[in-house]
mmCIF file of C-alpha atoms and ligand atoms in Angstrom:
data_model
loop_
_atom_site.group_PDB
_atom_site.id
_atom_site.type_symbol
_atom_site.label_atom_id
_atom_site.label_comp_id
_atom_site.label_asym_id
_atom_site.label_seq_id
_atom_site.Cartn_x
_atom_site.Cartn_y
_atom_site.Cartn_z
ATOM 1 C CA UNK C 29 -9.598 -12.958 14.812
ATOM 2 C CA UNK C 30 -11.172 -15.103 12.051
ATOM 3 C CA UNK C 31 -12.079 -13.534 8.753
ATOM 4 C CA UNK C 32 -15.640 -15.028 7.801
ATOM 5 C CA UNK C 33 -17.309 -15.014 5.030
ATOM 6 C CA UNK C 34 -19.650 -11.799 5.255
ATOM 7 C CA UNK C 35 -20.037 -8.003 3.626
ATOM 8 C CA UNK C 36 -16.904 -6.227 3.277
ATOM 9 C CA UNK C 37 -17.965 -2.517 3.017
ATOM 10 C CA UNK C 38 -15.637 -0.603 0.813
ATOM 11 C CA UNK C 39 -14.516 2.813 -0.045
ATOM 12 C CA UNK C 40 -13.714 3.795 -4.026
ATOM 13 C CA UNK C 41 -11.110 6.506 -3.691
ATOM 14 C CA UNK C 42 -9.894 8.181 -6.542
ATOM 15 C CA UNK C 43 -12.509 5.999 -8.253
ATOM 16 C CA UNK C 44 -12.958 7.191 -12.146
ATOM 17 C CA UNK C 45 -15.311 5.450 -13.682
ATOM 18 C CA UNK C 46 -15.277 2.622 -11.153
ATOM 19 C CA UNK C 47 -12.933 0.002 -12.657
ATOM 20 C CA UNK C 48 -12.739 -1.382 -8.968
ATOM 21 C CA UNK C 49 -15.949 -1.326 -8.277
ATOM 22 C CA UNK C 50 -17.385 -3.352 -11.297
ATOM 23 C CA UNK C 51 -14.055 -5.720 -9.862
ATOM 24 C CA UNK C 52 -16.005 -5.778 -7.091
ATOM 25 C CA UNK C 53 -19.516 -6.375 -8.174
ATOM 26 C CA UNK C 54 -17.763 -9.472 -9.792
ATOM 27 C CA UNK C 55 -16.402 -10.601 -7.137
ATOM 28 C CA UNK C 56 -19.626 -9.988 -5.078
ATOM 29 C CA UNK C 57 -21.326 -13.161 -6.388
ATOM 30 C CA UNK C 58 -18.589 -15.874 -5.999
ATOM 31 C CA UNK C 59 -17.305 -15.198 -3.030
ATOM 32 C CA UNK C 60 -18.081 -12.097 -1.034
ATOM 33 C CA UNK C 61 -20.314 -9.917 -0.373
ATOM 34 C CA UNK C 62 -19.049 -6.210 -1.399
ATOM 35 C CA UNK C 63 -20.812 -3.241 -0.332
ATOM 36 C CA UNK C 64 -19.988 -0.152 -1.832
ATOM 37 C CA UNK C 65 -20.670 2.402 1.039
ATOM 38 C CA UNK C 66 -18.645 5.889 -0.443
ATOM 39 C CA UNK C 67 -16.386 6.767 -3.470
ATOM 40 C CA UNK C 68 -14.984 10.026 -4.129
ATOM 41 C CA UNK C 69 -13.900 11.510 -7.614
ATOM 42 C CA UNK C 70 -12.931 15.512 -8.223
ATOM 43 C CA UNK C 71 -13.507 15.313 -12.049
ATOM 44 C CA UNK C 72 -17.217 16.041 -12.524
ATOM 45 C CA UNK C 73 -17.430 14.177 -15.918
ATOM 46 C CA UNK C 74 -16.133 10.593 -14.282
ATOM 47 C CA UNK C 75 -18.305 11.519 -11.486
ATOM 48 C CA UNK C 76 -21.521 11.813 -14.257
ATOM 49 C CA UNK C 77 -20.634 8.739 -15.651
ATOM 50 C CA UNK C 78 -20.220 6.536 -12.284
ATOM 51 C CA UNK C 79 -23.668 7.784 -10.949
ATOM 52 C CA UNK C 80 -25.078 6.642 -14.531
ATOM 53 C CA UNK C 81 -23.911 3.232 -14.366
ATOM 54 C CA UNK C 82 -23.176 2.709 -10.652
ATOM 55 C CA UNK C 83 -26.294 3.952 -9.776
ATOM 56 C CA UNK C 84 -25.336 4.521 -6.440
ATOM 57 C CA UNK C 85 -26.860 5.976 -3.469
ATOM 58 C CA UNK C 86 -23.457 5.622 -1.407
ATOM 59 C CA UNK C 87 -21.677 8.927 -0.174
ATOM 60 C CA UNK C 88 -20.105 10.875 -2.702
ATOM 61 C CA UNK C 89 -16.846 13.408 -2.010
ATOM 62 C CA UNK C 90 -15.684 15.136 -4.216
ATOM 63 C CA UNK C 91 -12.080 16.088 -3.248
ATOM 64 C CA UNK C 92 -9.905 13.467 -1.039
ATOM 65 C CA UNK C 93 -8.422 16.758 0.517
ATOM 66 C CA UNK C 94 -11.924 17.286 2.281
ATOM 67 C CA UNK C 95 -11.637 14.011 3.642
ATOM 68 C CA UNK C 96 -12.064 13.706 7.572
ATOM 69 C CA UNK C 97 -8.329 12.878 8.840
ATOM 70 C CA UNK C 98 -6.337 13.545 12.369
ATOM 71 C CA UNK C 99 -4.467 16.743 10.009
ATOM 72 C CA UNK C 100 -8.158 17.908 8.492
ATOM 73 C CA UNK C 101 -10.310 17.327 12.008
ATOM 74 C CA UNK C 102 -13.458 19.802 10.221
ATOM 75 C CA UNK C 103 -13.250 17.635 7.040
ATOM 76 C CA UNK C 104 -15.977 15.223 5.812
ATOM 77 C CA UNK C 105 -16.086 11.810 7.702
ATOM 78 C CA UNK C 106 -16.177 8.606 4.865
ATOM 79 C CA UNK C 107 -18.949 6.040 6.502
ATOM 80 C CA UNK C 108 -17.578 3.042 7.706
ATOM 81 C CA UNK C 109 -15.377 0.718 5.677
ATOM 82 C CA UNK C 110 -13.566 -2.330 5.967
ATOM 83 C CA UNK C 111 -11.325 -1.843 2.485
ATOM 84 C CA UNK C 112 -9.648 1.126 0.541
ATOM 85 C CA UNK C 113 -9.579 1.213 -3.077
ATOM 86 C CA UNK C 114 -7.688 3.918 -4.503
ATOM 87 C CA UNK C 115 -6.161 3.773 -8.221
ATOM 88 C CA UNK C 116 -4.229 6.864 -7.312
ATOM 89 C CA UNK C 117 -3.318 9.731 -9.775
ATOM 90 C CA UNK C 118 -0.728 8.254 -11.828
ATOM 91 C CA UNK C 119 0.547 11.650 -14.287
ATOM 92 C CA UNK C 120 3.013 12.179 -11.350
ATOM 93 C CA UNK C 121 4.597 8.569 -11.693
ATOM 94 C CA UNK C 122 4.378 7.396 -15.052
ATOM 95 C CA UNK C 123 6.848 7.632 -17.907
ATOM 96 C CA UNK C 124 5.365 9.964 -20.000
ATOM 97 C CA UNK C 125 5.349 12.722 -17.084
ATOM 98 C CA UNK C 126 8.497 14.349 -14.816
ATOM 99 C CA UNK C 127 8.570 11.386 -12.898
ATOM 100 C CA UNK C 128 8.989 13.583 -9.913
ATOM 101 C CA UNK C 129 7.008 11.159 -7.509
ATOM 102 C CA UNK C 130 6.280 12.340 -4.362
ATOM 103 C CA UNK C 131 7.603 16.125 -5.312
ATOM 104 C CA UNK C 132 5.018 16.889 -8.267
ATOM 105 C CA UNK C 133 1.373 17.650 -6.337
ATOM 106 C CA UNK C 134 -0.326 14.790 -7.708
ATOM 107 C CA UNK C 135 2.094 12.470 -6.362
ATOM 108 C CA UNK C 136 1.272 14.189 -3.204
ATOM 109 C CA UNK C 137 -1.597 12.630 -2.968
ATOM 110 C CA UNK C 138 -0.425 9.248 -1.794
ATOM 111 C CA UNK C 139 0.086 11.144 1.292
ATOM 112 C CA UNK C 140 -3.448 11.692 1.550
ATOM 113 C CA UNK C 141 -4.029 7.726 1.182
ATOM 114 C CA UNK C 142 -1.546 7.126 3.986
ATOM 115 C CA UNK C 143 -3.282 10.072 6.154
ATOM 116 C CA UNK C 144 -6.985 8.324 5.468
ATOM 117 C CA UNK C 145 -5.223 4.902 6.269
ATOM 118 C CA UNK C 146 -3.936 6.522 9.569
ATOM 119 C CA UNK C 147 -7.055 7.825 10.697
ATOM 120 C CA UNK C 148 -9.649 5.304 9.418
ATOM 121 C CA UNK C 149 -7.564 1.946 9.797
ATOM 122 C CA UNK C 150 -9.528 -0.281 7.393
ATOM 123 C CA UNK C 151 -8.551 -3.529 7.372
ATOM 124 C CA UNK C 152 -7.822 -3.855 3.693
ATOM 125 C CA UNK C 153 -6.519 -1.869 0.861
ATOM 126 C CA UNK C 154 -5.852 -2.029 -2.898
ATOM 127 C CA UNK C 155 -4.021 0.334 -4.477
ATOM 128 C CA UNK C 156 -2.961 0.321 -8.161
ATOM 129 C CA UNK C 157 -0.342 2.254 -10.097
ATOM 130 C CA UNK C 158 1.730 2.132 -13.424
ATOM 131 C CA UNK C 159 4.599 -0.071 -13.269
ATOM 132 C CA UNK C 160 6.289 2.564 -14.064
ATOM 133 C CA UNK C 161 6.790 3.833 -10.134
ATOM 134 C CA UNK C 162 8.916 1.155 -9.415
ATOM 135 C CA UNK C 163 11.802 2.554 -10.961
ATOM 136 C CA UNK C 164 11.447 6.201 -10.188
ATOM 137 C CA UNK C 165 14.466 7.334 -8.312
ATOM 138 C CA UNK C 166 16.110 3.644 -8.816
ATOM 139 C CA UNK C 167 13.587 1.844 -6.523
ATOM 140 C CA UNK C 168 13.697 4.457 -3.801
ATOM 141 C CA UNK C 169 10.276 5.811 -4.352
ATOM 142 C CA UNK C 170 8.812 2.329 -4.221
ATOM 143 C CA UNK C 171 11.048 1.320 -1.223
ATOM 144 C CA UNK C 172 9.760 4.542 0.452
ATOM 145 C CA UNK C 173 6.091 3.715 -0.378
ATOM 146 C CA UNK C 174 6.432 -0.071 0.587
ATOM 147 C CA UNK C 175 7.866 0.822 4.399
ATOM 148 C CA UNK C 176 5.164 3.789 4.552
ATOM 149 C CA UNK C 177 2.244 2.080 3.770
ATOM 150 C CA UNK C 178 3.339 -1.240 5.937
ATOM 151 C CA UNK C 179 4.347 0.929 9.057
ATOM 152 C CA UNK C 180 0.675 3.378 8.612
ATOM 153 C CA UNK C 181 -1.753 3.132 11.692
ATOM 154 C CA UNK C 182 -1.502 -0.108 13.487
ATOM 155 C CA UNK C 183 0.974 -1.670 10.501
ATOM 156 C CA UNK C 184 -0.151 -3.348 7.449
ATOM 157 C CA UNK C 185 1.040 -6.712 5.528
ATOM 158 C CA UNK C 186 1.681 -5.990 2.132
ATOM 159 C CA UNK C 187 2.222 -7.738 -1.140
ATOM 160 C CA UNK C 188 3.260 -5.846 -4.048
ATOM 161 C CA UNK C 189 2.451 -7.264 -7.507
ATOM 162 C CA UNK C 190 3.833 -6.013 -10.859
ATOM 163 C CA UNK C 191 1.118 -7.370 -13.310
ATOM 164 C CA UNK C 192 0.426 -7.456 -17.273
ATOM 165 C CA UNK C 193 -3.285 -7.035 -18.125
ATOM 166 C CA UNK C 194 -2.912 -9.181 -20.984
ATOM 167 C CA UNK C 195 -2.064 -12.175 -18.220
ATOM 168 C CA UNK C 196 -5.574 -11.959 -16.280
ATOM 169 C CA UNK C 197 -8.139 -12.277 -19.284
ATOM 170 C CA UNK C 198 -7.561 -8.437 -21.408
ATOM 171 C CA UNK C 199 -6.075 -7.960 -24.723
ATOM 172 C CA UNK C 200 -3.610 -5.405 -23.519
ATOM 173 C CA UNK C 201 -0.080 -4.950 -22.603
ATOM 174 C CA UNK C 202 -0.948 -2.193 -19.463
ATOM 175 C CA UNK C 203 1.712 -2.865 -16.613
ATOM 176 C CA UNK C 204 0.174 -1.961 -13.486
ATOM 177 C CA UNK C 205 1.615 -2.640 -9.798
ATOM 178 C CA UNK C 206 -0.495 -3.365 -7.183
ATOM 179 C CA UNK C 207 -0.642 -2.731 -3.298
ATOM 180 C CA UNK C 208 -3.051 -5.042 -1.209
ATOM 181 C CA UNK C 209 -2.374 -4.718 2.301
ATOM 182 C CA UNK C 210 -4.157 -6.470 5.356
ATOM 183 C CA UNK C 211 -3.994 -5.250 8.985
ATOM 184 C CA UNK C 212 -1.701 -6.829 11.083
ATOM 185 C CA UNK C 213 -3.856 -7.377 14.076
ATOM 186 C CA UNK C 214 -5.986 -9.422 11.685
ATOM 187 C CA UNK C 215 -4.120 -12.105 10.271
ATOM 188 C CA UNK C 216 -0.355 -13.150 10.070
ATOM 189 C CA UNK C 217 1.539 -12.223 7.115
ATOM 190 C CA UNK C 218 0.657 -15.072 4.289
ATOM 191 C CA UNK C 219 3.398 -16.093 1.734
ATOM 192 C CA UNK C 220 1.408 -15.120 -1.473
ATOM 193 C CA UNK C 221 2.922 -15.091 -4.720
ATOM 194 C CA UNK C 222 1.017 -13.273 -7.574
ATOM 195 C CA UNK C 223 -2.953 -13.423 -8.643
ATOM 196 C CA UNK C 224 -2.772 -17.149 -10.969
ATOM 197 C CA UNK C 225 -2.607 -15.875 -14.433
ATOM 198 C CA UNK C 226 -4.978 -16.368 -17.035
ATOM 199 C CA UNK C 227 -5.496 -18.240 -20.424
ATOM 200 C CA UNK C 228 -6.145 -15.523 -22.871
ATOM 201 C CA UNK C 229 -7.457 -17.936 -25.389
ATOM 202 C CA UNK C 230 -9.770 -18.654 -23.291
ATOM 203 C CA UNK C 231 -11.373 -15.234 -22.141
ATOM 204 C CA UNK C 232 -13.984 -13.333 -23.715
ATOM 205 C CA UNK C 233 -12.452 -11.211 -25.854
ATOM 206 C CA UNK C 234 -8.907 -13.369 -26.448
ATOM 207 C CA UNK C 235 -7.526 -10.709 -29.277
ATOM 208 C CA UNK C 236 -8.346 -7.045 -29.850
ATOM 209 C CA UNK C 237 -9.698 -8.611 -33.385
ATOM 210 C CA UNK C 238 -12.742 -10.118 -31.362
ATOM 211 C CA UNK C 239 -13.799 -6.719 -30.077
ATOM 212 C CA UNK C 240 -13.768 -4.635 -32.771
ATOM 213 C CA UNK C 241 -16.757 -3.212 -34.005
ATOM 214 C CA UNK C 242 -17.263 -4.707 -37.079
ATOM 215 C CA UNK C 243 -20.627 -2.429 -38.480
ATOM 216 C CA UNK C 244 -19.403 1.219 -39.272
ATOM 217 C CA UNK C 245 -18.423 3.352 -37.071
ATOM 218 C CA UNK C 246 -18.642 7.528 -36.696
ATOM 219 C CA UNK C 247 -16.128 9.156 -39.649
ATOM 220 C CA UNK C 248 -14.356 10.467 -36.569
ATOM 221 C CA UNK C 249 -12.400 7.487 -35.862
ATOM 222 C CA UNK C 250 -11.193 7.169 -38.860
ATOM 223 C CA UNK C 251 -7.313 8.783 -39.182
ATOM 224 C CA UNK C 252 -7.681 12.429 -40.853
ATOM 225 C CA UNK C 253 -6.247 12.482 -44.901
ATOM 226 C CA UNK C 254 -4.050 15.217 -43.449
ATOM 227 C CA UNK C 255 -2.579 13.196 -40.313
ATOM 228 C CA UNK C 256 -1.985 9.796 -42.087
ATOM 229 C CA UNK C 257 1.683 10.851 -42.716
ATOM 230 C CA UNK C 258 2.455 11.788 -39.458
ATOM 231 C CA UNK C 259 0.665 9.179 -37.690
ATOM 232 C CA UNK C 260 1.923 6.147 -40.307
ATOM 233 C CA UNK C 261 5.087 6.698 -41.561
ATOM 234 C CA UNK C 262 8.039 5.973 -39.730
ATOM 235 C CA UNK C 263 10.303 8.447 -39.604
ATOM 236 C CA UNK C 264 13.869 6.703 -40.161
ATOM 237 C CA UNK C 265 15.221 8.565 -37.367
ATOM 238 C CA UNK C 266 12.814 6.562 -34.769
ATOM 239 C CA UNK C 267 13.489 4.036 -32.749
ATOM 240 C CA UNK C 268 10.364 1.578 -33.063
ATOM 241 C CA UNK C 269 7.665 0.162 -35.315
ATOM 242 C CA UNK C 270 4.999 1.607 -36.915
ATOM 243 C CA UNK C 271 3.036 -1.295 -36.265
ATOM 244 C CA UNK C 272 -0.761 -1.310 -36.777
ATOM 245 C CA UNK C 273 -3.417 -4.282 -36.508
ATOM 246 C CA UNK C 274 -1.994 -5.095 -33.033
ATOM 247 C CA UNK C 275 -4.114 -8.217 -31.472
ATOM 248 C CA UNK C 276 -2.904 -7.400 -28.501
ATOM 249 C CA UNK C 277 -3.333 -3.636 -27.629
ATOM 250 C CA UNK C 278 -0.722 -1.361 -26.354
ATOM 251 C CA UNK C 279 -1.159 0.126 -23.044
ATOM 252 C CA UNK C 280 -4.497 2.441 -23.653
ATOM 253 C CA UNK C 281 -3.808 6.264 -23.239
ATOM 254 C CA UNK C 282 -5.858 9.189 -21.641
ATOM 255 C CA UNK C 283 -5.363 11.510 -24.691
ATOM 256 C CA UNK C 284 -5.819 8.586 -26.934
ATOM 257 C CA UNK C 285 -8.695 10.701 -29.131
ATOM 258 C CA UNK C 286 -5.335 13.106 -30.293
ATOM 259 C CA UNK C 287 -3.435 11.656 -33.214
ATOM 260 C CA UNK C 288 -0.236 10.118 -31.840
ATOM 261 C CA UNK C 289 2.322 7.912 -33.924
ATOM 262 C CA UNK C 290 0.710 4.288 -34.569
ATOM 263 C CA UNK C 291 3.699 3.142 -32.237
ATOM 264 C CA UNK C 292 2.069 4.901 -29.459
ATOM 265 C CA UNK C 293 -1.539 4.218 -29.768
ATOM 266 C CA UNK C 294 -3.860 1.315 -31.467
ATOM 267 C CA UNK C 295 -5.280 2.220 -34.756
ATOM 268 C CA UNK C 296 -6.522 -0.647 -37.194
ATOM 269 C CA UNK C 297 -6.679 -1.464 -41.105
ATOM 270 C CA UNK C 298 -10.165 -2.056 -42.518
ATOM 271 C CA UNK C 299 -8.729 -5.333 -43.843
ATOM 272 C CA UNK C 300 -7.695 -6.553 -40.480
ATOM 273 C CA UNK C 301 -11.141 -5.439 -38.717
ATOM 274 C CA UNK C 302 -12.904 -7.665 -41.725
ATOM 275 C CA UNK C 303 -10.591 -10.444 -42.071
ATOM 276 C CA UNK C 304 -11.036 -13.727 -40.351
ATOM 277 C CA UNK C 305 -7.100 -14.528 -39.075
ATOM 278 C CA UNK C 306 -7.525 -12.277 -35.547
ATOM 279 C CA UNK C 307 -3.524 -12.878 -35.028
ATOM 280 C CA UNK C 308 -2.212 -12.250 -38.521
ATOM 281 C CA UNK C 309 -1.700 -8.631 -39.256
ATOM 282 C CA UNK C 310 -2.403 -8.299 -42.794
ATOM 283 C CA UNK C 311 -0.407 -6.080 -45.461
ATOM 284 C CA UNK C 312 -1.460 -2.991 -46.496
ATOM 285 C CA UNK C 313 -1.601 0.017 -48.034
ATOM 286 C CA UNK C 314 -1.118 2.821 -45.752
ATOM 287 C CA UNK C 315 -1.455 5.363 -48.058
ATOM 288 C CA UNK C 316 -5.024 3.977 -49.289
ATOM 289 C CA UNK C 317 -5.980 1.564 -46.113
ATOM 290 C CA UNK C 318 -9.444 2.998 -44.445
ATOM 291 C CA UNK C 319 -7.459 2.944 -40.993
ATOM 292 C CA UNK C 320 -9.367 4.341 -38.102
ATOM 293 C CA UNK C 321 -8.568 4.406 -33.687
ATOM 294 C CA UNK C 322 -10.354 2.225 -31.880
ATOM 295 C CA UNK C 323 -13.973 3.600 -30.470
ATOM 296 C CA UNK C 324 -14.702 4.166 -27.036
ATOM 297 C CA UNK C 325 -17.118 0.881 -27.400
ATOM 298 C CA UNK C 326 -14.057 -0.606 -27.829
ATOM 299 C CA UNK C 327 -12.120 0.792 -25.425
ATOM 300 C CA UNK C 328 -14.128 0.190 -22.376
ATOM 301 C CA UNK C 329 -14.073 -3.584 -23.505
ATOM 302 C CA UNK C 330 -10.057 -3.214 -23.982
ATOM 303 C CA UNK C 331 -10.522 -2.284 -20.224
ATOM 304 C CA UNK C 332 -12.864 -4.999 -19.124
ATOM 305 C CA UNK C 333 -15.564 -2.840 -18.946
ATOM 306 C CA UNK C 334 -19.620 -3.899 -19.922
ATOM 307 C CA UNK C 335 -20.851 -2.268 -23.232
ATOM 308 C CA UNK C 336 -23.394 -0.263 -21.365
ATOM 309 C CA UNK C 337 -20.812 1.741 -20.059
ATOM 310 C CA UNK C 338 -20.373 3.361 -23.829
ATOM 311 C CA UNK C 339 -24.269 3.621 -23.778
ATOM 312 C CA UNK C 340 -24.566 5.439 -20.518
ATOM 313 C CA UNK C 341 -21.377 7.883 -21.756
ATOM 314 C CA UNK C 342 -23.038 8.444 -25.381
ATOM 315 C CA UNK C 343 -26.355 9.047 -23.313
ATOM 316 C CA UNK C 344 -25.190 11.698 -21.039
ATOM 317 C CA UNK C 345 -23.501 13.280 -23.581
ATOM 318 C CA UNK C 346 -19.628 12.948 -22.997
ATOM 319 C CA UNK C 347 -17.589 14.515 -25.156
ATOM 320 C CA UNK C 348 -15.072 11.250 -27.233
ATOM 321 C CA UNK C 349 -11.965 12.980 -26.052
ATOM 322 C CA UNK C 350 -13.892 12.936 -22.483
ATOM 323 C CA UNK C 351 -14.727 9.123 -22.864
ATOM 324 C CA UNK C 352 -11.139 8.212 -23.600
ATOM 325 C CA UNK C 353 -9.537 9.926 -21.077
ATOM 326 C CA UNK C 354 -11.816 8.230 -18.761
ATOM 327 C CA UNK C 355 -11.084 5.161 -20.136
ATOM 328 C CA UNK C 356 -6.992 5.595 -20.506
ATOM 329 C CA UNK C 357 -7.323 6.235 -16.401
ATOM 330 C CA UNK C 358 -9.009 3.412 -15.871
ATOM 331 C CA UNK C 359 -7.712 -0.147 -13.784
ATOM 332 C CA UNK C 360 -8.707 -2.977 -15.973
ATOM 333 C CA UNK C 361 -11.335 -4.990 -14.727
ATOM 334 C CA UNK C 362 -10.627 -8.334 -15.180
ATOM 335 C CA UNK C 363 -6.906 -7.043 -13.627
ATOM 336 C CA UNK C 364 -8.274 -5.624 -10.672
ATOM 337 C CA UNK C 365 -10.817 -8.502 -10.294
ATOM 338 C CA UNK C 366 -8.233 -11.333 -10.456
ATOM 339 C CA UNK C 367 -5.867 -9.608 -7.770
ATOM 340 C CA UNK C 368 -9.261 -8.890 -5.489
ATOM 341 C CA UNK C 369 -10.273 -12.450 -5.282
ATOM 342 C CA UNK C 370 -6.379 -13.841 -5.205
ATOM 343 C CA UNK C 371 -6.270 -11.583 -1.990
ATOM 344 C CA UNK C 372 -9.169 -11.395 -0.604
ATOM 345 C CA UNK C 373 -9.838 -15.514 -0.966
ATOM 346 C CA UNK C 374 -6.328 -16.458 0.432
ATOM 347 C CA UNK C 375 -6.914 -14.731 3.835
ATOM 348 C CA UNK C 376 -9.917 -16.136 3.771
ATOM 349 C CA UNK C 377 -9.097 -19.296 3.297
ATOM 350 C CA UNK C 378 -6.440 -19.477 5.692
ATOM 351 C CA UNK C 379 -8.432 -18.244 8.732
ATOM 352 C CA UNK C 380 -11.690 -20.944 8.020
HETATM 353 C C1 LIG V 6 -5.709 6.736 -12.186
HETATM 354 S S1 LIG V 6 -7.303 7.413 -12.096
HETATM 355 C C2 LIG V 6 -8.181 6.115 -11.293
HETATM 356 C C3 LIG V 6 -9.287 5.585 -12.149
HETATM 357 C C4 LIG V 6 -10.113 4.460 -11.567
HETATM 358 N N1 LIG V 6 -9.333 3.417 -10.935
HETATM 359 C C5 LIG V 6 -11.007 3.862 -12.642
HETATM 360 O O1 LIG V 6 -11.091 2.637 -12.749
HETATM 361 O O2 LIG V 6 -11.585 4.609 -13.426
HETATM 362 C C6 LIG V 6 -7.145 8.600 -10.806
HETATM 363 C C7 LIG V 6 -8.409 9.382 -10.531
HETATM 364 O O3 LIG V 6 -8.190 10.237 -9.397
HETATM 365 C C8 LIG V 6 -8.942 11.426 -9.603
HETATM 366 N N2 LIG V 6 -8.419 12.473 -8.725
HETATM 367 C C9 LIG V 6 -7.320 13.256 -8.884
HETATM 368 N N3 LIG V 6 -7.176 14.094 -7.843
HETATM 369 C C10 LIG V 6 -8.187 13.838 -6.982
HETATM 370 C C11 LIG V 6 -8.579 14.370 -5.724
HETATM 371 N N4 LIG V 6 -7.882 15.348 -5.142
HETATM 372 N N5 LIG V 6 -9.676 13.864 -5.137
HETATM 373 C C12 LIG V 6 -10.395 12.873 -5.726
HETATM 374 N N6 LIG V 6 -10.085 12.331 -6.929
HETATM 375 C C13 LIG V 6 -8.989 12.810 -7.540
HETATM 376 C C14 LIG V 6 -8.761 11.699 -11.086
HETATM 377 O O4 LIG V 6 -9.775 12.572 -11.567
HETATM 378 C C15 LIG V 6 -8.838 10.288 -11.669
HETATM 379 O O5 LIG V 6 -10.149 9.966 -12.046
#
């Protein structure tokens, strides 16, 4: 069977904001056309937000355990779709929690991924995780997941990419790995080495310099008088830099609005915000320095998000702690986008 070019109706599981979806939409006009037909989110505030600026009219659940599958026959049935996103719950793998994997209940929910794979046998999926997961239990976990998820259903061809977000167009050092499988009764397996990468210099925003508000911003960004030595000053004891002014961002966090150690989290100098030398980081006074976080504005461009996103989350009223934590869960766009249309286009290709 031939793939040809024509809709490819998708479902946005554990969707957040929708960092696939706006991958999609992108995608949408070059070379396919993506129709969004359900997504389903359990955090009411992410869901507020991706009805704002989605707009959507598509079938909402609210809890992938209510999902129809062969072990939950009474649950709800997802309309008809062709691909899977799912940028699944990630506390369970990452570095900064247990790194229990498949023990800790979040990490059970890749289960839930394989049952709706069993059941609904789309043709596609993308899933996306920190790098992180690849090391859990010395590769076991990722082993584990790679022979589950080929073997689900009617068997899947998978590639597994480990990818930098600052490689595919973003100022930011996130690691993410990605899953894109293809059913096997659809196409042979394709040798496919990972998404081209990027010129930075080249993209929109090619340093965190060029997206930084430069007007003022609300006195709440700016690092409290009685945080700054916490937050600044290096301890001698640490291991690591205290390194502000970064034009490329560390990995963004979900609790990003609390004060962490600038080796943790992205906080710039008034000088470098003003100066004109985006890839110098100047010198100065930390004691003195106006040095503030970066806005949410700012962070939903970190993640490849449009600037109407911030508009749509000051307009319904989310909370800044809310709108970073929406943000630090996010899949960057431009990420997500690149590894769509790497995947998507060379099984496409190859069966014209
Ligand atoms: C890593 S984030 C994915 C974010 C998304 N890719 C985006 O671009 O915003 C995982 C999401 O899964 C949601 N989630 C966790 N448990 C869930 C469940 N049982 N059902 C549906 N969503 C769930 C979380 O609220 C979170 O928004």
């Amino acid at each position: 069977m031939s793939i040809k070019r024509k809709a490819i109706r998708y479902f946005d599981l554990f969707a957040g904001i929708g960092g696939f979806k706006v991958a999609a939409d992108k995608l949408n006009t070059e070379s396919f056309e993506m129709e969004h037909v359900a997504y389903c989110e359990i955090d009411p505030q992410a869901r507020a937000l991706y009805t704002k600026v989605h707009g959507t009219k598509s079938q909402i659940i609210t809890d992938a355990k209510l999902i129809r599958t062969h072990k939950n026959e009474s649950g709800e049935l997802v309309e008809e779709f062709d691909l899977l996103f799912g940028g699944f719950p990630c506390q369970s793998f990452s570095n900064v929690g247990y790194r229990k994997g498949f023990d800790d209940e979040r990490g059970q929910l890749f289960f839930t991924i394989l049952d709706i794979l069993d059941y609904y046998q789309p043709k596609y999926f993308v899933l996306e995780n920190v790098q992180k997961l690849s090391t859990i239990n010395k590769g076991n976990l990722l082993a584990e997941m790679k022979e589950a998820l080929g073997d689900i259903g009617s068997g899947y061809n998978l590639h597994i990419w480990d990818l930098l977000a600052s490689d595919y167009g973003l100022p930011q050092k996130r690691k993410r790995i990605f899953f894109c499988g293809i059913r096997k009764d659809i196409s042979p397996e394709l040798k496919l080495s990972q998404p081209p990468i990027v010129d930075l210099t080249q993209s929109r925003y090619p340093t965190t310099w060029h997206l930084l508000e430069k007007d003022s911003v609300n006195e709440k960004h700016f690092i409290p008088t009685k945080t700054r030595k916490t937050v600044l000053f290096k301890n001698p004891k640490w291991a690591g830099d205290v390194n502000i002014d970064n034009p490329i961002a560390r990995p963004l966090t979900a609790s990003m609005s609390k004060w962490h150690r600038a080796n943790q989290d992205n906080y710039f100098s008034h000088t470098y915000i003003n100066s004109s030398l985006p890839l110098q980081r100047p010198i100065v006074d930390l004691d003195k320095e106006p040095i503030r976080r970066i806005t949410p504005l700012e962070g939903f461009r970190i993640q490849g998000f449009p600037d109407h996103f911030a508009n749509s989350a000051n307009e319904i009223g989310l909370a800044f702690s809310t709108q970073y934590r929406l943000i630090g869960n996010a899949v960057p766009v431009d990420l997500a986008w690149n590894v769509l249309k790497h995947f998507l286009n060379s099984y496409h290709e190859s069966n014209k």
